[in-house]
Coordinates of C-alpha atoms in Angstrom, one line a residue:
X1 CA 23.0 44.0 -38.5
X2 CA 22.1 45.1 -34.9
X3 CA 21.1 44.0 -31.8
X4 CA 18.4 44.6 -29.5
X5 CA 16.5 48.2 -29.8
X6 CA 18.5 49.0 -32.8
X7 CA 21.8 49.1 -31.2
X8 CA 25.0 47.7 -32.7
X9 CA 26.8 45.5 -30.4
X10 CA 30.6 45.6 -31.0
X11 CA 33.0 43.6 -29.3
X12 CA 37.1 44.6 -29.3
X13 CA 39.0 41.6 -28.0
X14 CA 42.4 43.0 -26.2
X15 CA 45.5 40.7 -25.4
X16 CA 48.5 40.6 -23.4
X17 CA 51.1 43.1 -25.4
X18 CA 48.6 44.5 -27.4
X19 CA 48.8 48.4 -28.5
X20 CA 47.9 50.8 -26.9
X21 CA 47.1 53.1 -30.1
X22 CA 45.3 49.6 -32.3
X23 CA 43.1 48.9 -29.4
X24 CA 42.1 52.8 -29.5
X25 CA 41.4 53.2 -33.3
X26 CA 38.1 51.0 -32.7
X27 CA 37.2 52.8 -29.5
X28 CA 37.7 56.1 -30.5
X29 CA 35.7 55.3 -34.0
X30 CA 32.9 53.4 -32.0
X31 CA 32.9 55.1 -29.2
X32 CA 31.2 58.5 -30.9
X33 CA 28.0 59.6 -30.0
X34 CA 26.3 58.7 -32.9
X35 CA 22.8 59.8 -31.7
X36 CA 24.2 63.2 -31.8
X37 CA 24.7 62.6 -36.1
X38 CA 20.8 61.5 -35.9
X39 CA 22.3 57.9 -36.5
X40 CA 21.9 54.5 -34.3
X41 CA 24.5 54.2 -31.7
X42 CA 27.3 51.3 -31.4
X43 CA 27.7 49.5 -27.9
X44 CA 31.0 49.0 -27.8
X45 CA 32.8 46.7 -24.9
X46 CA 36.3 45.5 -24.9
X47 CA 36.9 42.2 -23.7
X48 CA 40.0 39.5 -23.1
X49 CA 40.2 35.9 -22.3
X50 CA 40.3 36.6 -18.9
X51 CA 38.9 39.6 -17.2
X52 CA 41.6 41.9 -15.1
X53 CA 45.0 43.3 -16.0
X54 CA 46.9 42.6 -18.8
X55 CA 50.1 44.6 -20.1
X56 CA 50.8 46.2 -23.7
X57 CA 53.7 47.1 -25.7
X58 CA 54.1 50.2 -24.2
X59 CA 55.3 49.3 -20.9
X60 CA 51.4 50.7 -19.6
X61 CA 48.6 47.9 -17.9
X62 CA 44.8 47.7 -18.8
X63 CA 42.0 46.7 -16.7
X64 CA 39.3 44.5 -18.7
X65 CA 36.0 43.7 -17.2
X66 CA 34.9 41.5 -19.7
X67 CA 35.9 38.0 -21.0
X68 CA 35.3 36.2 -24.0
X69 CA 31.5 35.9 -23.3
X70 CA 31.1 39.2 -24.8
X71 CA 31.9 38.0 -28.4
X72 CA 28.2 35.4 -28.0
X73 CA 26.1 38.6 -28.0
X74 CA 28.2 40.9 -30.6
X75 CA 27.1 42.1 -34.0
X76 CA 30.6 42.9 -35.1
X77 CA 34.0 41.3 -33.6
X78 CA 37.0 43.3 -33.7
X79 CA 40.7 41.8 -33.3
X80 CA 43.3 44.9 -33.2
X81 CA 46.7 44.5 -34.3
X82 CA 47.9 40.7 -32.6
X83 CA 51.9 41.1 -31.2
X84 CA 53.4 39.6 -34.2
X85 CA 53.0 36.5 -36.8
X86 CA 55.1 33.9 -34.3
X87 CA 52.4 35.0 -31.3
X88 CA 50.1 32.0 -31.5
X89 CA 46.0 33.1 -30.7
X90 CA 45.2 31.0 -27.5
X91 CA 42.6 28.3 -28.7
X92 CA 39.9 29.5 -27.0
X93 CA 39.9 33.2 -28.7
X94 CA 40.2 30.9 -32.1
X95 CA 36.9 28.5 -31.3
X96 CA 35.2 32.0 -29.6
X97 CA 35.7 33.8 -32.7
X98 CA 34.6 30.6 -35.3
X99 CA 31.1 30.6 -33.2
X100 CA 30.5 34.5 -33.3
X101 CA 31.2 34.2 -37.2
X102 CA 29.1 30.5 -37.6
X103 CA 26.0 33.0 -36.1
X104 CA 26.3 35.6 -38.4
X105 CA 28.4 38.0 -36.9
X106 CA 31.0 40.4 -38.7
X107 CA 34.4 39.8 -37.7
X108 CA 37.4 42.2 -38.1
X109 CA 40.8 42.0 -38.0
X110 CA 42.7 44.9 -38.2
X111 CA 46.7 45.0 -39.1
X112 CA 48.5 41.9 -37.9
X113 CA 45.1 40.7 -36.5
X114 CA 44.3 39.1 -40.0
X115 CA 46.2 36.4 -38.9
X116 CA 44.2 35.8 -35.9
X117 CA 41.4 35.4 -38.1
X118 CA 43.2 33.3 -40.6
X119 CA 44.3 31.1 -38.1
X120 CA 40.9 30.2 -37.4
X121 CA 40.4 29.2 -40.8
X122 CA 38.0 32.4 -41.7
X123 CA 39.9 33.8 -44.7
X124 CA 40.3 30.2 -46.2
X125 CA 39.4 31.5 -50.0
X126 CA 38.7 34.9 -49.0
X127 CA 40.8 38.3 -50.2
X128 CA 43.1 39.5 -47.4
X129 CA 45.1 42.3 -46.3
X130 CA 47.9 42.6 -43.2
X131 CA 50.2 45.2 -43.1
X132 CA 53.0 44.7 -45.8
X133 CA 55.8 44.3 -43.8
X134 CA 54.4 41.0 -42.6
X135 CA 52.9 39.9 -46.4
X136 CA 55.3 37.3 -46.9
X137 CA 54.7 35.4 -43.5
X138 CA 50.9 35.6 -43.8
X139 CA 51.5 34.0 -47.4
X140 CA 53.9 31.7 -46.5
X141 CA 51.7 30.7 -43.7
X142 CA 48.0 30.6 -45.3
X143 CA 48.4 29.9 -48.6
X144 CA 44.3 29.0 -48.9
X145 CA 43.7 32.8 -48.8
X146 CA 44.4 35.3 -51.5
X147 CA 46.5 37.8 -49.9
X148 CA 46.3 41.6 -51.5
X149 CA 49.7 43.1 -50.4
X150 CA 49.1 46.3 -51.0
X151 CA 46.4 47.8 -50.5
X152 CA 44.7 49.5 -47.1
X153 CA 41.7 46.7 -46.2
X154 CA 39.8 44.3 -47.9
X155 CA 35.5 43.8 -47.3
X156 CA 34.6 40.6 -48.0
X157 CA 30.8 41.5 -46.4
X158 CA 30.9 39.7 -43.1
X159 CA 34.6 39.6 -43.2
X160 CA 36.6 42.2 -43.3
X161 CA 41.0 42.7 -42.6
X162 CA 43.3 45.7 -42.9
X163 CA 46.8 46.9 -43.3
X164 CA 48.8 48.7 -40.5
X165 CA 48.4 52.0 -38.0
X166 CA 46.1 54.8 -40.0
X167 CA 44.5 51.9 -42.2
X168 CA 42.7 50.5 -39.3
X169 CA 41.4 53.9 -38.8
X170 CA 40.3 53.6 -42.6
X171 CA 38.6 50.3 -42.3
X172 CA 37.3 51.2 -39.3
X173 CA 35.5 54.4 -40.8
X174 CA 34.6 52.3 -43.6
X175 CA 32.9 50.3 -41.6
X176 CA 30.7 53.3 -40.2
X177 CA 30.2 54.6 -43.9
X178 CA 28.6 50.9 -44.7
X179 CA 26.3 51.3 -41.4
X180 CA 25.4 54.7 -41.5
X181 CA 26.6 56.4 -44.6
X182 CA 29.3 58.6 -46.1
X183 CA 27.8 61.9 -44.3
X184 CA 28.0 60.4 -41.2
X185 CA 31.5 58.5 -41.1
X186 CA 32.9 62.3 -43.1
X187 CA 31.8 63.7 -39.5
X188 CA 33.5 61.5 -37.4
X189 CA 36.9 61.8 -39.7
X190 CA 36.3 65.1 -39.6
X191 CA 36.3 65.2 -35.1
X192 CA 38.6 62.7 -35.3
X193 CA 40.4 65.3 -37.9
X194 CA 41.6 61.9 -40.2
X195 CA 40.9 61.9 -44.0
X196 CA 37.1 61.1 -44.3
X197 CA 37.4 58.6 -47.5
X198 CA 40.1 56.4 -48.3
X199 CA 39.3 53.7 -50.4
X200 CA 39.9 50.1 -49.7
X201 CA 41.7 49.7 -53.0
X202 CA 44.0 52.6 -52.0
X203 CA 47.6 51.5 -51.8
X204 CA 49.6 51.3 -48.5
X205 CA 52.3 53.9 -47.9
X206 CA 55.3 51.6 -48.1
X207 CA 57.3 54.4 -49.8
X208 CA 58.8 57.7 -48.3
X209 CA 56.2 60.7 -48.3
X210 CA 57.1 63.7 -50.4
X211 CA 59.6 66.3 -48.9
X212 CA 56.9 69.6 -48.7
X213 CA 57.9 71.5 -52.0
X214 CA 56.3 74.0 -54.3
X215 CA 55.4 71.3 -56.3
X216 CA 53.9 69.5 -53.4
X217 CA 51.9 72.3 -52.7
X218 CA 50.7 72.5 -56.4
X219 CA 50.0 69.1 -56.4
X220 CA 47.7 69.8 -52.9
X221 CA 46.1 72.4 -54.5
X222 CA 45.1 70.3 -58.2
X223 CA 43.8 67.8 -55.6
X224 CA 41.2 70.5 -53.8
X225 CA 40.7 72.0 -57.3
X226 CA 39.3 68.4 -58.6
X227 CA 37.8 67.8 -55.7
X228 CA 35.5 71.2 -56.0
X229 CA 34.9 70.6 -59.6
X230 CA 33.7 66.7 -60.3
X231 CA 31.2 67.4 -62.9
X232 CA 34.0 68.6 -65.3
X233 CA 36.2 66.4 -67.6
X234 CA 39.0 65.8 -65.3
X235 CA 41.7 63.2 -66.7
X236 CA 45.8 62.9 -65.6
X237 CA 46.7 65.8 -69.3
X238 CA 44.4 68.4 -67.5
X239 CA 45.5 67.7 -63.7
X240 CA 49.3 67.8 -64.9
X241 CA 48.8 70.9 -66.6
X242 CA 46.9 72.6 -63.6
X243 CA 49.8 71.5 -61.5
X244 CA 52.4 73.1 -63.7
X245 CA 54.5 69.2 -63.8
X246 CA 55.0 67.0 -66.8
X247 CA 52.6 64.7 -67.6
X248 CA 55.1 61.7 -66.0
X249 CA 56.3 63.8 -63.2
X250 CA 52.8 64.3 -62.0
X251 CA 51.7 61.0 -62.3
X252 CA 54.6 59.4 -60.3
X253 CA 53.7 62.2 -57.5
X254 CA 50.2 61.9 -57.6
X255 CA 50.9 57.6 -56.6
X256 CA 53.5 58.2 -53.8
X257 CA 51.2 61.4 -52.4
X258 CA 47.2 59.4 -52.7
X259 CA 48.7 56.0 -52.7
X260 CA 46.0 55.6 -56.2
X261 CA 46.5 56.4 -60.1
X262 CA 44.9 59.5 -60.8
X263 CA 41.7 57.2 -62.7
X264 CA 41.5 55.5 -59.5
X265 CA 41.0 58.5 -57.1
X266 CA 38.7 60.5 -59.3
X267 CA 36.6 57.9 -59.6
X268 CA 36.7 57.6 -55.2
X269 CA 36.1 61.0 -55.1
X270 CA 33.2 60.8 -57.7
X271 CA 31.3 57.9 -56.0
X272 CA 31.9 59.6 -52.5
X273 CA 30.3 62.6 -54.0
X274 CA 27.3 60.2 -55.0
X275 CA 27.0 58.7 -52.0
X276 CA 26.9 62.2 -50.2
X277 CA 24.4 63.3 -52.5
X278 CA 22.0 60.2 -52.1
X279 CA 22.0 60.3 -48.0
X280 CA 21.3 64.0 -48.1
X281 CA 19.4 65.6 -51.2
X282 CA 16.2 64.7 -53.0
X283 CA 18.2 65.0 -55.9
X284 CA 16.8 63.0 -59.5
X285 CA 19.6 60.6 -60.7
X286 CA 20.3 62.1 -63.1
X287 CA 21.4 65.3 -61.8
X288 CA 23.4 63.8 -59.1
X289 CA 25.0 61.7 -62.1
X290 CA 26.2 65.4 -63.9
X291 CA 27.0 66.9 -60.8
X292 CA 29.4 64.2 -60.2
X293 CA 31.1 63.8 -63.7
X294 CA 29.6 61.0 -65.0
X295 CA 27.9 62.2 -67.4
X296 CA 24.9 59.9 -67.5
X297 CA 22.5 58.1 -65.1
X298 CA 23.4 54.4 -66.5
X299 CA 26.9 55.2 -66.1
X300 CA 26.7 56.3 -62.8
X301 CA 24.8 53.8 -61.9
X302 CA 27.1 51.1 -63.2
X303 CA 30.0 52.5 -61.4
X304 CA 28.1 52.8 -57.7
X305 CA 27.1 48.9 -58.1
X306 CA 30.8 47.5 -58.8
X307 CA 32.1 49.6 -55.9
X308 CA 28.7 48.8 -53.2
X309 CA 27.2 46.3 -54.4
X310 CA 24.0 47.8 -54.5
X311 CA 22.1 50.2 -56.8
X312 CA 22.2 54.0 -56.1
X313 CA 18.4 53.6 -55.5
X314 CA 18.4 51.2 -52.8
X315 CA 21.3 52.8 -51.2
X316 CA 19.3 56.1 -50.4
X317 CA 16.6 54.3 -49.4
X318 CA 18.7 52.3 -47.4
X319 CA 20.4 55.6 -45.7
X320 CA 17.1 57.4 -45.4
X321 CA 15.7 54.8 -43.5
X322 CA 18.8 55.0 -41.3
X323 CA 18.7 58.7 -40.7
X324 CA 14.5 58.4 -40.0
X325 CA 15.5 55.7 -37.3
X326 CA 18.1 58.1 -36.1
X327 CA 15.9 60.9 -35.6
X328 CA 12.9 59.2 -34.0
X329 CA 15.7 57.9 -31.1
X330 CA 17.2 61.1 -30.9

């Protein structure tokens, strides 16, 4: 969805005590130059119920220009990271943000800002995520919406809520993938030097990451290794043994390093292959299919419509049309 001449109106509402870093994830995503990628630019404008200053939680002020009004006109409505459970939304934010979602506009609400937009009775049925530490208050409190405690954001199409800190950035980039494609939200991980694909399934990082070891580092390199080498038969026996660990030892690693089972992220890393492939080769099905391990069109393309929700050949022609648009405004 975008606004006039193509553009992507985004609207990031800020709040007395808000973060300094939450309220930057969306700017710094959104903010990119995206005519420089050959894709459509965002507009991005950061807005609070009242223009002028308002304070964070790091002792620093803000100066807003613009107040609510901005949500009427935006495509997609972020809410960052709200202060905590027991901070109630003011009412106005609440009825502002059920009229921008009534007209069709995509609301976000990233970390503890999934309870902004289940107070306002958005996520009523709906799959959820917050961050973990506050799972059992958003459960407690909305018990109409499915919470998913553990994993890094949820897309429920014009709906969409994350856990805490890096997985806004990850919803946030996901976000750009479904607008643009995976070669063009890769770049912007890439400048903003983040990982360029975590999936939404992807669990949080509530445990303690791995002390750098030798078996760390063999771990790294099995990753890169299966990475380079999709099309081959790649399962947890053969990773384990290029990693010089025990079959157990390797899995239990593998979960606390990615956050996935090893099934789980070779299949992410398979479909982000396909998705690369699609947006920027004329590649037949088929081959794309082989390149990327799956050993048969049909397969492949069974695999790319659970996760997208859309067959592999409406998705290129989908990002082709996006990249054409791109050039011609470039």
């Amino acid at each position: 969805m975008a606004g006039k001449a193509g553009v992507h109106r985004i609207a990031v509402v800020a709040f007395e005590g808000i973060s300094p870093f939450h309220l930057s994830v969306p700017c710094m995503v959104f903010a990119d130059d995206l005519a420089r990628l050959a894709a459509p630019r965002y507009e991005l404008t950061v807005c609070a119920e009242a223009p002028g200053r308002i304070g964070t939680a790091s002792g620093i002020s803000l100066f807003v220009d613009h107040d609510l009004s901005a949500l009427e006109a935006a495509d997609t409505v972020i809410v960052p990271a709200w202060p905590g459970p027991d901070a109630a939304p003011p009412d106005v934010l609440l009825e502002a943000l059920q009229r921008a979602h009534a007209r069709g506009a995509r609301l976000v609400g990233l970390c503890v800002g999934a309870f902004v937009l289940a107070e306002a009775g958005l996520l009523d049925g709906r799959r959820a995520s917050t961050h973990w530490v506050f799972a059992e208050d958003f459960a407690y409190r909305y018990p109409h919406v499915f919470l998913e405690r553990d994993v890094l954001y949820v897309d429920e199409g014009d709906v969409l809520t994350s856990a805490g800190t890096a997985a806004a950035i990850d919803c946030c980039l996901h976000l750009v993938r479904r607008d643009h494609g995976a070669e063009v939200a890769n770049r912007v991980a890439r400048r903003m030097v983040v990982a360029p694909h975590r999936s939404g399934g992807q669990a949080q990082y509530i445990e303690q990451p791995l002390h750098k070891t030798l078996q760390s580092d063999l771990l790294q390199e099995t990753l890169e290794w299966a990475a380079g080498n999709l099309n081959e038969p790649l399962c947890l026996d053969r990773l384990a043994e290029k990693a010089a660990m025990s079959r157990r030892n390797f899995s239990r690693r593998f979960r606390k390093e990615t956050g996935a089972t090893v099934s789980q992220w070779i299949l992410a890393q398979r479909l982000a292959l396909v998705q690369r492939l699609l947006e920027t080769t004329d590649k037949r099905m088929e081959t794309i299919a082989e390149a990327a391990g799956f050993g048969s069109a049909v397969t492949m393309r069974q695999r790319f419509v659970d996760a997208f929700r859309v067959s592999p050949m409406a998705y290129r022609r989908r990002f082709r049309a996006v990249a054409e648009d791109g050039c011609a405004r470039s």
